[in-house]
């Protein structure tokens, strides 16, 4: 495990992430998998803010900050320059779901269409956490955020989560995958595969946020596992646009996931909202059918 | 520290920021129960759990924020969270 230890320090301690932060875990897993010859392009977001308060940095690899919207464009430039120089460093563009699903999608689309050899990794905590938990295109249906607050006239975010992996697969990306911090070996295997696949690859990492979702800091991995066990998050790999590998589960009802988080509290208090819970269960059922995640138990 | 325009700090400089002061609960590692599975080292968001010569986990309390993930995920219940006494 010597190599592992050396890699550990590539994302160093002393960063200012909340206790129990999944994005901080993701950063370490990504670098453990990608190795020291990696250049990170980080868009604005939690990860950028907590890892690099001026004049400090938690990164022990070359790291550059871009704006919210243009980290794929910056990464494209770096890739082109490395190619011209004949260098072999891996380039990873790293963004939160706000930077990826909403603000940066134009530049991401451009970089994927041009076919640069880089990996885009989105740590998906399902809202703009850094600025105070505003909803994004990645916020799931009925989640309460500061810009989609649940109340008398609202059940929270009225729109389903955008299917970004499918959008990027449609660009002809050779490798697209979803992963979760709850399964580190799987996540690291996918990062390794992505950085070693020529062309633009995309990985979306489910990163539960204790501050924004409302759960205790020690439950980060428990929540990540529940998302997968209920079918509300599916871990899969797509190669050349086809789903090639899926994590199968014995599915639990979605309540198991929802009741653990304050952002869904309004569905249970003051009284249980069966109609809305059924709609969320339907989302999980559709996921299960689309990806075939159900393990059929013998009666 | 003065830096030129567009420059960043030296790598790993965040270590100057001792986040251990945030801690409310402190993980206590019970060596007798530990099976050296390394789960705590893998899940720690600070990456601040190392190991001694025998493979037992050694937390760096300078950086541990006391989130409790190591204790929650430990399969052999070898980590207990205790209220920090200051």
Short mmCIF file of C-alpha atoms in Angstrom, two decimals, chain A residues 32-205:
data_model
loop_
_atom_site.label_atom_id
_atom_site.label_comp_id
_atom_site.label_asym_id
_atom_site.label_seq_id
_atom_site.Cartn_x
_atom_site.Cartn_y
_atom_site.Cartn_z
CA UNK A 32 -5.13 8.73 -5.61
CA UNK A 33 -6.45 7.27 -8.85
CA UNK A 34 -5.04 9.81 -11.31
CA UNK A 35 -1.59 10.09 -9.72
CA UNK A 36 0.86 12.94 -9.36
CA UNK A 37 1.24 13.70 -13.07
CA UNK A 38 -2.11 15.42 -13.16
CA UNK A 39 -3.12 19.01 -13.79
CA UNK A 40 -6.35 20.07 -12.11
CA UNK A 41 -8.53 22.84 -13.49
CA UNK A 42 -11.03 23.84 -10.87
CA UNK A 43 -14.03 26.02 -11.51
CA UNK A 44 -15.51 28.22 -8.82
CA UNK A 45 -17.40 26.31 -6.18
CA UNK A 46 -17.10 24.72 -2.75
CA UNK A 47 -14.07 22.66 -3.73
CA UNK A 48 -12.17 25.69 -5.03
CA UNK A 49 -13.04 27.84 -2.02
CA UNK A 50 -12.30 25.34 0.73
CA UNK A 51 -9.11 23.97 -0.81
CA UNK A 52 -7.40 27.24 -1.75
CA UNK A 53 -8.02 30.16 0.59
CA UNK A 54 -5.34 32.70 -0.39
CA UNK A 55 -2.41 32.22 0.06
CA UNK A 56 -2.85 28.55 0.94
CA UNK A 57 -3.60 25.47 -1.11
CA UNK A 58 -4.38 21.86 -0.22
CA UNK A 59 -3.27 20.66 -3.68
CA UNK A 60 0.13 19.12 -4.22
CA UNK A 61 -0.36 18.91 -7.98
CA UNK A 62 -0.51 21.78 -10.50
CA UNK A 63 -3.85 23.46 -10.00
CA UNK A 64 -5.50 26.37 -11.76
CA UNK A 65 -8.69 28.19 -10.91
CA UNK A 66 -11.00 29.24 -13.69
CA UNK A 67 -14.33 31.02 -13.57
CA UNK A 68 -17.58 29.19 -12.94
CA UNK A 69 -18.29 28.76 -16.62
CA UNK A 70 -15.03 28.15 -18.40
CA UNK A 71 -12.99 25.39 -16.77
CA UNK A 72 -13.44 23.11 -19.79
CA UNK A 73 -12.16 25.90 -22.05
CA UNK A 74 -9.12 26.41 -19.80
CA UNK A 75 -8.57 22.64 -19.74
CA UNK A 76 -8.83 22.56 -23.56
CA UNK A 77 -6.04 25.13 -23.80
CA UNK A 78 -3.83 23.20 -21.40
CA UNK A 79 -4.44 19.96 -23.33
CA UNK A 80 -3.55 21.68 -26.62
CA UNK A 81 -0.38 23.13 -25.12
CA UNK A 82 0.70 19.77 -23.63
CA UNK A 83 0.08 18.10 -26.99
CA UNK A 84 2.23 20.68 -28.78
CA UNK A 85 5.01 20.14 -26.23
CA UNK A 86 4.70 16.35 -26.46
CA UNK A 87 3.95 16.05 -22.75
CA UNK A 88 1.86 13.29 -21.19
CA UNK A 89 0.28 14.84 -18.09
CA UNK A 90 -3.37 14.05 -17.43
CA UNK A 91 -5.78 16.99 -17.35
CA UNK A 92 -8.82 16.88 -15.10
CA UNK A 93 -11.42 19.63 -15.08
CA UNK A 94 -13.23 19.63 -11.76
CA UNK A 95 -16.51 21.38 -11.06
CA UNK A 96 -19.53 21.21 -8.81
CA UNK A 97 -22.99 20.57 -10.18
CA UNK A 98 -23.73 24.29 -10.52
CA UNK A 99 -20.62 24.85 -12.61
CA UNK A 100 -21.30 21.68 -14.60
CA UNK A 101 -25.06 21.37 -15.10
CA UNK A 102 -25.89 25.08 -15.39
CA UNK A 103 -23.14 27.65 -15.81
CA UNK A 104 -20.42 25.67 -17.55
CA UNK A 105 -22.40 23.48 -19.92
CA UNK A 106 -21.65 25.66 -22.96
CA UNK A 107 -17.88 25.33 -22.53
CA UNK A 108 -18.17 21.65 -21.59
CA UNK A 109 -20.21 20.98 -24.72
CA UNK A 110 -17.62 22.82 -26.81
CA UNK A 111 -14.67 20.94 -25.33
CA UNK A 112 -16.43 17.57 -25.78
CA UNK A 113 -17.41 18.40 -29.33
CA UNK A 114 -13.81 19.36 -30.18
CA UNK A 115 -12.71 16.07 -28.67
CA UNK A 116 -9.91 17.23 -26.34
CA UNK A 117 -8.20 14.47 -24.40
CA UNK A 118 -9.25 15.35 -20.86
CA UNK A 119 -11.54 14.16 -18.10
CA UNK A 120 -14.33 16.27 -16.71
CA UNK A 121 -15.34 15.33 -13.18
CA UNK A 122 -18.41 16.77 -11.54
CA UNK A 123 -18.79 16.37 -7.78
CA UNK A 124 -22.55 16.48 -7.59
CA UNK A 125 -23.89 17.74 -4.26
CA UNK A 126 -27.17 18.66 -5.92
CA UNK A 127 -27.26 22.44 -5.30
CA UNK A 128 -25.07 25.56 -5.08
CA UNK A 129 -23.67 24.78 -1.62
CA UNK A 130 -20.87 27.34 -1.56
CA UNK A 131 -23.19 30.31 -1.97
CA UNK A 132 -25.92 29.09 0.36
CA UNK A 133 -27.79 26.06 -1.03
CA UNK A 134 -29.57 27.47 -4.07
CA UNK A 135 -31.14 24.96 -6.46
CA UNK A 136 -29.28 23.88 -9.58
CA UNK A 137 -30.10 21.70 -12.59
CA UNK A 138 -28.87 18.77 -10.50
CA UNK A 139 -31.21 19.31 -7.56
CA UNK A 140 -33.60 16.36 -7.29
CA UNK A 141 -37.37 16.63 -7.38
CA UNK A 142 -38.98 18.03 -4.21
CA UNK A 143 -35.73 18.95 -2.45
CA UNK A 144 -36.09 22.11 -0.40
CA UNK A 145 -33.35 24.67 -1.10
CA UNK A 146 -33.12 28.40 -0.40
CA UNK A 147 -34.41 29.19 -3.90
CA UNK A 148 -36.94 26.35 -3.98
CA UNK A 149 -38.16 26.48 -0.38
CA UNK A 150 -40.89 24.11 0.70
CA UNK A 151 -43.92 25.83 2.18
CA UNK A 152 -47.65 26.35 1.80
CA UNK A 153 -47.46 26.80 -1.98
CA UNK A 154 -44.50 24.52 -2.79
CA UNK A 155 -43.16 21.03 -2.17
CA UNK A 156 -39.61 22.16 -2.91
CA UNK A 157 -37.78 21.94 -6.25
CA UNK A 158 -40.49 21.38 -8.90
CA UNK A 159 -38.19 19.94 -11.59
CA UNK A 160 -36.43 16.57 -11.92
CA UNK A 161 -32.64 16.24 -12.09
CA UNK A 162 -31.09 16.92 -15.48
CA UNK A 163 -29.62 13.82 -17.17
CA UNK A 164 -26.18 15.25 -17.90
CA UNK A 165 -24.33 11.94 -18.44
CA UNK A 166 -26.73 11.20 -21.32
CA UNK A 167 -26.14 14.68 -22.80
CA UNK A 168 -22.36 14.20 -22.76
CA UNK A 169 -22.62 10.64 -24.05
CA UNK A 170 -24.61 12.12 -26.95
CA UNK A 171 -21.53 14.23 -27.77
CA UNK A 172 -19.79 10.97 -28.62
CA UNK A 173 -17.75 10.81 -25.41
CA UNK A 174 -15.91 7.47 -25.32
CA UNK A 175 -16.38 7.03 -21.58
CA UNK A 176 -19.07 8.41 -19.28
CA UNK A 177 -19.62 7.12 -15.75
CA UNK A 178 -21.41 7.88 -12.53
CA UNK A 179 -19.85 7.07 -9.17
CA UNK A 180 -20.41 7.69 -5.48
CA UNK A 181 -18.08 8.56 -2.61
CA UNK A 182 -19.81 5.72 -0.74
CA UNK A 183 -17.90 3.25 -2.96
CA UNK A 184 -14.28 4.51 -3.10
CA UNK A 185 -12.67 1.55 -4.95
CA UNK A 186 -15.33 1.77 -7.69
CA UNK A 187 -14.87 5.54 -7.94
CA UNK A 188 -11.10 5.24 -8.21
CA UNK A 189 -11.36 2.53 -10.86
CA UNK A 190 -13.59 4.80 -12.95
CA UNK A 191 -11.26 7.80 -12.61
CA UNK A 192 -8.31 5.63 -13.63
CA UNK A 193 -10.24 4.38 -16.65
CA UNK A 194 -11.33 7.88 -17.65
CA UNK A 195 -7.90 9.52 -17.49
CA UNK A 196 -6.43 6.64 -19.50
CA UNK A 197 -9.12 6.75 -22.19
CA UNK A 198 -8.22 9.03 -25.11
CA UNK A 199 -10.78 11.75 -25.79
CA UNK A 200 -13.14 13.67 -23.53
CA UNK A 201 -14.51 11.59 -20.66
CA UNK A 202 -17.03 12.49 -18.00
CA UNK A 203 -17.53 11.25 -14.44
CA UNK A 204 -20.32 12.42 -12.17
CA UNK A 205 -19.70 11.75 -8.48
#
